[in-house]
mmCIF file of C-alpha atoms in Angstrom:
data_model
loop_
_atom_site.group_PDB
_atom_site.id
_atom_site.type_symbol
_atom_site.label_atom_id
_atom_site.label_comp_id
_atom_site.label_asym_id
_atom_site.label_seq_id
_atom_site.Cartn_x
_atom_site.Cartn_y
_atom_site.Cartn_z
ATOM 1 C CA MET E 233 32.816 54.639 0.310
ATOM 2 C CA SER E 234 34.876 57.562 0.458
ATOM 3 C CA LEU E 235 35.391 58.121 -3.459
ATOM 4 C CA THR E 236 35.197 61.243 -5.414
ATOM 5 C CA ILE E 237 32.823 61.330 -8.488
ATOM 6 C CA PHE E 238 34.814 60.944 -10.666
ATOM 7 C CA GLU E 239 36.099 58.240 -8.919
ATOM 8 C CA LEU E 240 32.324 56.633 -8.762
ATOM 9 C CA LYS E 241 31.615 57.010 -12.476
ATOM 10 C CA SER E 242 35.139 55.628 -13.415
ATOM 11 C CA ILE E 243 34.475 52.178 -11.369
ATOM 12 C CA ASN E 244 31.323 52.397 -10.889
ATOM 13 C CA LEU E 245 30.677 49.741 -12.713
ATOM 14 C CA PRO E 246 33.734 47.411 -12.209
ATOM 15 C CA LEU E 247 33.192 47.602 -8.202
ATOM 16 C CA LEU E 248 29.159 46.425 -8.760
ATOM 17 C CA ILE E 249 30.613 43.122 -10.953
ATOM 18 C CA MET E 250 33.406 42.636 -8.650
ATOM 19 C CA SER E 251 30.918 43.076 -5.692
ATOM 20 C CA GLU E 252 28.885 40.034 -7.478
ATOM 21 C CA GLU E 253 31.454 37.631 -7.218
ATOM 22 C CA LEU E 254 31.922 38.302 -3.165
ATOM 23 C CA ILE E 255 28.331 37.842 -2.824
ATOM 24 C CA ASN E 256 28.355 35.112 -4.672
ATOM 25 C CA HIS E 257 30.860 33.844 -2.975
ATOM 26 C CA ILE E 258 29.315 34.745 0.427
ATOM 27 C CA ARG E 259 26.125 32.567 -1.020
ATOM 28 C CA LYS E 260 27.737 29.408 -0.896
ATOM 29 C CA PHE E 261 28.351 28.834 2.766
ATOM 30 C CA VAL E 262 25.312 31.763 4.239
ATOM 31 C CA PRO E 263 22.290 32.602 2.712
ATOM 32 C CA LEU E 264 21.768 36.002 2.133
ATOM 33 C CA ASN E 265 18.776 38.090 0.325
ATOM 34 C CA ASP E 266 19.168 40.692 -1.468
ATOM 35 C CA SER E 267 18.434 44.223 0.160
ATOM 36 C CA GLU E 268 21.342 41.874 2.897
ATOM 37 C CA ALA E 269 24.116 41.476 -0.011
ATOM 38 C CA LYS E 270 23.313 45.324 -1.676
ATOM 39 C CA ASP E 271 24.647 46.266 2.239
ATOM 40 C CA ILE E 272 27.370 44.492 2.696
ATOM 41 C CA SER E 273 28.580 44.994 -0.646
ATOM 42 C CA GLY E 274 28.248 48.930 0.677
ATOM 43 C CA TYR E 275 31.610 48.216 3.035
ATOM 44 C CA PHE E 276 33.974 47.071 0.720
ATOM 45 C CA GLU E 277 36.394 49.207 -1.514
ATOM 46 C CA LEU E 278 38.045 48.673 -5.321
ATOM 47 C CA VAL E 279 41.551 48.048 -5.780
ATOM 48 C CA ARG E 280 43.055 47.605 -8.352
ATOM 49 C CA ALA E 281 46.917 46.673 -8.101
ATOM 50 C CA LYS E 282 49.650 46.281 -11.164
ATOM 51 C CA LYS E 283 51.737 43.600 -10.830
ATOM 52 C CA LYS E 284 54.222 43.962 -7.920
ATOM 53 C CA THR E 285 52.582 46.437 -6.611
ATOM 54 C CA ASN E 286 53.374 45.759 -2.097
ATOM 55 C CA LEU E 287 49.848 46.103 -0.356
ATOM 56 C CA LEU E 288 50.817 45.673 2.740
ATOM 57 C CA LYS E 289 54.590 46.084 4.091
ATOM 58 C CA GLU E 290 56.359 44.261 6.511
ATOM 59 C CA ASN E 291 57.003 46.240 10.085
ATOM 60 C CA SER E 292 53.653 48.844 8.833
ATOM 61 C CA PRO E 293 50.063 49.019 9.689
ATOM 62 C CA CYS E 294 48.140 46.533 8.736
ATOM 63 C CA ARG E 295 44.557 47.985 7.874
ATOM 64 C CA SER E 296 42.685 46.030 5.170
ATOM 65 C CA LEU E 297 41.635 42.380 4.059
ATOM 66 C CA TYR E 298 41.752 41.691 0.494
ATOM 67 C CA PHE E 299 39.263 39.440 -1.255
ATOM 68 C CA VAL E 300 40.439 38.566 -4.807
ATOM 69 C CA ALA E 301 38.125 39.121 -7.312
ATOM 70 C CA LYS E 302 40.754 39.041 -10.459
ATOM 71 C CA GLY E 303 44.518 37.827 -10.339
ATOM 72 C CA CYS E 304 46.689 36.753 -7.674
ATOM 73 C CA LEU E 305 48.542 37.576 -4.718
ATOM 74 C CA ARG E 306 51.392 36.227 -2.254
ATOM 75 C CA LEU E 307 52.265 37.110 1.401
ATOM 76 C CA TYR E 308 55.802 36.637 2.236
ATOM 77 C CA PHE E 309 58.534 38.075 4.625
ATOM 78 C CA VAL E 310 62.156 39.042 4.268
ATOM 79 C CA LYS E 311 64.825 36.425 5.565
ATOM 80 C CA GLU E 312 67.499 37.204 7.732
ATOM 81 C CA ASN E 313 69.873 36.802 4.641
ATOM 82 C CA GLY E 314 67.760 39.211 2.938
ATOM 83 C CA ASN E 315 66.098 36.610 0.675
ATOM 84 C CA GLU E 316 61.699 36.314 0.390
ATOM 85 C CA GLN E 317 59.974 33.501 1.900
ATOM 86 C CA THR E 318 56.989 33.393 0.451
ATOM 87 C CA THR E 319 54.131 31.231 2.160
ATOM 88 C CA GLN E 320 50.703 31.408 1.112
ATOM 89 C CA PHE E 321 49.195 32.681 -2.982
ATOM 90 C CA ALA E 322 45.581 33.681 -2.863
ATOM 91 C CA LEU E 323 43.599 32.917 -6.581
ATOM 92 C CA GLU E 324 40.371 34.134 -7.376
ATOM 93 C CA ASN E 325 37.525 34.186 -4.264
ATOM 94 C CA TRP E 326 40.592 33.722 -1.748
ATOM 95 C CA TRP E 327 41.132 36.113 1.081
ATOM 96 C CA LEU E 328 44.151 37.601 1.850
ATOM 97 C CA THR E 329 45.953 39.595 4.784
ATOM 98 C CA ASP E 330 48.380 39.148 7.395
ATOM 99 C CA TYR E 331 45.505 38.197 9.733
ATOM 100 C CA THR E 332 47.351 38.283 12.873
ATOM 101 C CA ALA E 333 48.537 41.937 12.456
ATOM 102 C CA PHE E 334 44.637 42.591 10.751
ATOM 103 C CA GLN E 335 42.680 40.922 14.046
ATOM 104 C CA LEU E 336 45.171 42.484 16.318
ATOM 105 C CA LYS E 337 45.443 46.244 14.821
ATOM 106 C CA LYS E 338 49.265 45.010 14.689
ATOM 107 C CA ASN E 339 52.486 46.398 12.536
ATOM 108 C CA ALA E 340 53.012 43.157 9.542
ATOM 109 C CA THR E 341 55.379 40.464 9.813
ATOM 110 C CA HIS E 342 54.476 39.571 5.888
ATOM 111 C CA SER E 343 54.002 41.676 2.908
ATOM 112 C CA VAL E 344 51.053 41.255 0.597
ATOM 113 C CA GLN E 345 52.250 41.999 -3.175
ATOM 114 C CA ALA E 346 49.965 41.303 -6.030
ATOM 115 C CA ILE E 347 51.920 39.129 -8.879
ATOM 116 C CA GLU E 348 49.829 39.395 -11.487
ATOM 117 C CA ASN E 349 47.199 42.993 -12.133
ATOM 118 C CA SER E 350 44.977 42.020 -9.831
ATOM 119 C CA GLU E 351 41.025 43.199 -8.993
ATOM 120 C CA LEU E 352 40.775 43.112 -5.137
ATOM 121 C CA LEU E 353 37.750 44.291 -2.539
ATOM 122 C CA SER E 354 39.241 46.047 0.562
ATOM 123 C CA ILE E 355 37.868 46.028 3.706
ATOM 124 C CA SER E 356 39.157 47.826 6.860
ATOM 125 C CA SER E 357 39.423 46.580 9.878
ATOM 126 C CA GLN E 358 37.114 48.666 11.192
ATOM 127 C CA GLN E 359 34.616 47.865 8.611
ATOM 128 C CA PHE E 360 35.475 44.415 9.033
ATOM 129 C CA ASP E 361 34.397 44.882 12.905
ATOM 130 C CA LEU E 362 31.128 46.549 11.842
ATOM 131 C CA LEU E 363 30.038 44.213 9.162
ATOM 132 C CA LEU E 364 30.442 41.282 11.590
ATOM 133 C CA SER E 365 28.589 43.509 13.835
ATOM 134 C CA ASN E 366 25.801 44.394 11.507
ATOM 135 C CA HIS E 367 25.261 41.367 9.829
ATOM 136 C CA SER E 368 25.681 38.368 11.951
ATOM 137 C CA SER E 369 25.745 35.767 9.679
ATOM 138 C CA LEU E 370 28.666 36.449 8.338
ATOM 139 C CA GLU E 371 30.230 35.510 11.463
ATOM 140 C CA LYS E 372 29.641 31.745 10.253
ATOM 141 C CA TYR E 373 30.760 32.169 6.446
ATOM 142 C CA PHE E 374 34.003 33.856 8.127
ATOM 143 C CA ARG E 375 34.480 31.244 10.351
ATOM 144 C CA LEU E 376 34.149 28.630 7.919
ATOM 145 C CA ILE E 377 36.664 30.310 5.259
ATOM 146 C CA PHE E 378 39.002 30.805 8.245
ATOM 147 C CA MET E 379 38.436 27.024 8.938
ATOM 148 C CA ARG E 380 39.294 25.853 5.643
ATOM 149 C CA GLY E 381 41.814 28.151 4.861
ATOM 150 C CA THR E 382 43.779 26.968 8.335
ATOM 151 C CA SER E 383 43.065 22.703 7.768
ATOM 152 C CA ALA E 384 45.366 23.870 4.073
ATOM 153 C CA ALA E 385 48.413 25.496 6.330
ATOM 154 C CA GLN E 386 48.136 22.212 8.843
ATOM 155 C CA THR E 387 47.693 20.126 5.573
ATOM 156 C CA ARG E 388 50.815 22.136 3.874
ATOM 157 C CA MET E 389 53.114 21.651 7.542
ATOM 158 C CA ARG E 390 52.561 17.617 7.402
ATOM 159 C CA ILE E 391 53.272 17.927 4.049
ATOM 160 C CA MET E 392 56.031 19.779 4.485
ATOM 161 C CA TYR E 393 58.033 17.223 7.090
ATOM 162 C CA ASP E 394 56.225 13.942 5.396
ATOM 163 C CA PHE E 395 57.726 14.537 1.511
ATOM 164 C CA SER E 396 60.895 15.104 -0.529
ATOM 165 C CA ARG E 397 60.921 18.715 -2.267
ATOM 166 C CA GLU E 398 60.581 16.943 -5.474
ATOM 167 C CA GLU E 399 56.714 15.460 -4.114
ATOM 168 C CA MET E 400 56.038 18.374 -2.733
ATOM 169 C CA TYR E 401 55.950 20.034 -6.218
ATOM 170 C CA HIS E 402 54.220 17.195 -7.513
ATOM 171 C CA GLN E 403 51.165 17.995 -4.640
ATOM 172 C CA PHE E 404 51.209 21.504 -5.334
ATOM 173 C CA VAL E 405 50.964 21.055 -9.778
ATOM 174 C CA SER E 406 48.312 17.647 -8.754
ATOM 175 C CA ASN E 407 45.709 20.799 -6.442
ATOM 176 C CA PHE E 408 46.414 23.959 -8.912
ATOM 177 C CA PRO E 409 48.051 22.699 -12.807
ATOM 178 C CA GLY E 410 46.331 25.582 -13.731
ATOM 179 C CA PHE E 411 48.166 28.109 -11.361
ATOM 180 C CA VAL E 412 51.563 26.181 -11.602
ATOM 181 C CA GLN E 413 51.612 28.354 -15.120
ATOM 182 C CA ARG E 414 50.855 31.958 -13.044
ATOM 183 C CA ILE E 415 53.320 31.879 -10.175
ATOM 184 C CA PRO E 416 56.691 32.745 -11.316
ATOM 185 C CA GLN E 417 59.027 30.139 -11.009
ATOM 186 C CA TYR E 418 61.730 31.874 -7.875
ATOM 187 C CA MET E 419 58.349 32.372 -5.704
ATOM 188 C CA LEU E 420 57.096 28.828 -6.459
ATOM 189 C CA ALA E 421 60.793 27.310 -5.762
ATOM 190 C CA SER E 422 60.281 30.034 -2.409
ATOM 191 C CA TYR E 423 57.164 28.378 -1.156
ATOM 192 C CA LEU E 424 57.730 24.865 -1.281
ATOM 193 C CA GLY E 425 61.803 25.745 0.611
ATOM 194 C CA VAL E 426 64.137 24.993 -2.694
ATOM 195 C CA THR E 427 66.162 27.222 -4.697
ATOM 196 C CA PRO E 428 65.249 28.079 -8.132
ATOM 197 C CA GLU E 429 67.931 25.883 -9.479
ATOM 198 C CA TYR E 430 66.849 23.015 -8.351
ATOM 199 C CA LEU E 431 62.941 23.521 -9.339
ATOM 200 C CA SER E 432 63.939 24.104 -12.952
ATOM 201 C CA GLU E 433 65.473 20.200 -12.265
ATOM 202 C CA ILE E 434 62.370 18.898 -10.896
ATOM 203 C CA ARG E 435 60.358 20.588 -13.581
ATOM 204 C CA LYS E 436 62.910 19.063 -16.083
ATOM 205 C CA ARG E 437 62.300 15.553 -15.163
ATOM 206 C CA SER E 438 58.537 15.881 -15.312
ATOM 207 C CA ILE E 439 58.928 16.600 -18.898
ATOM 208 C CA LYS E 440 60.742 13.627 -19.680
#
């Protein structure tokens, strides 16, 4: 990793801690020995992102894939009317980027923003290719992770067509009860496809 001496001293311990979070997550899907774990950690860099920081901007090159060790990210794009449309959130132990742009090494069609102060592990597309080339077991890990993500996206599309917006909100709350308190209301409204005012009405009815 390209870090100065000062940076190494200041973030070495947090980097090790964050890498441990990643290694523990990988080991839930594929076995890793200590030597492999140490080498894998070396492909990543620690990124500290303050709340509202844009890690990726629409129409800019997508160079990084992010693993959330602490905090929360969102994926969104700006519609023709200027409103932001949130399409995905990422909590701890989730991955996020504009996957199409990252894979094809093209400009992003979405933005990635930290919606909390976040600690992330970042890997560039070049390092990602090297990682998979040098550690074949991670092909299985990322295949399983991305399949789970695709499955979640398919489920969400089914819910959008089958459920009312109020039912969608209750489904979201049921699946991610603690997460709802961490998301600004306007972002959750955007994700659900409703106005913040209508979401406020739904919440009020839920309390009664």
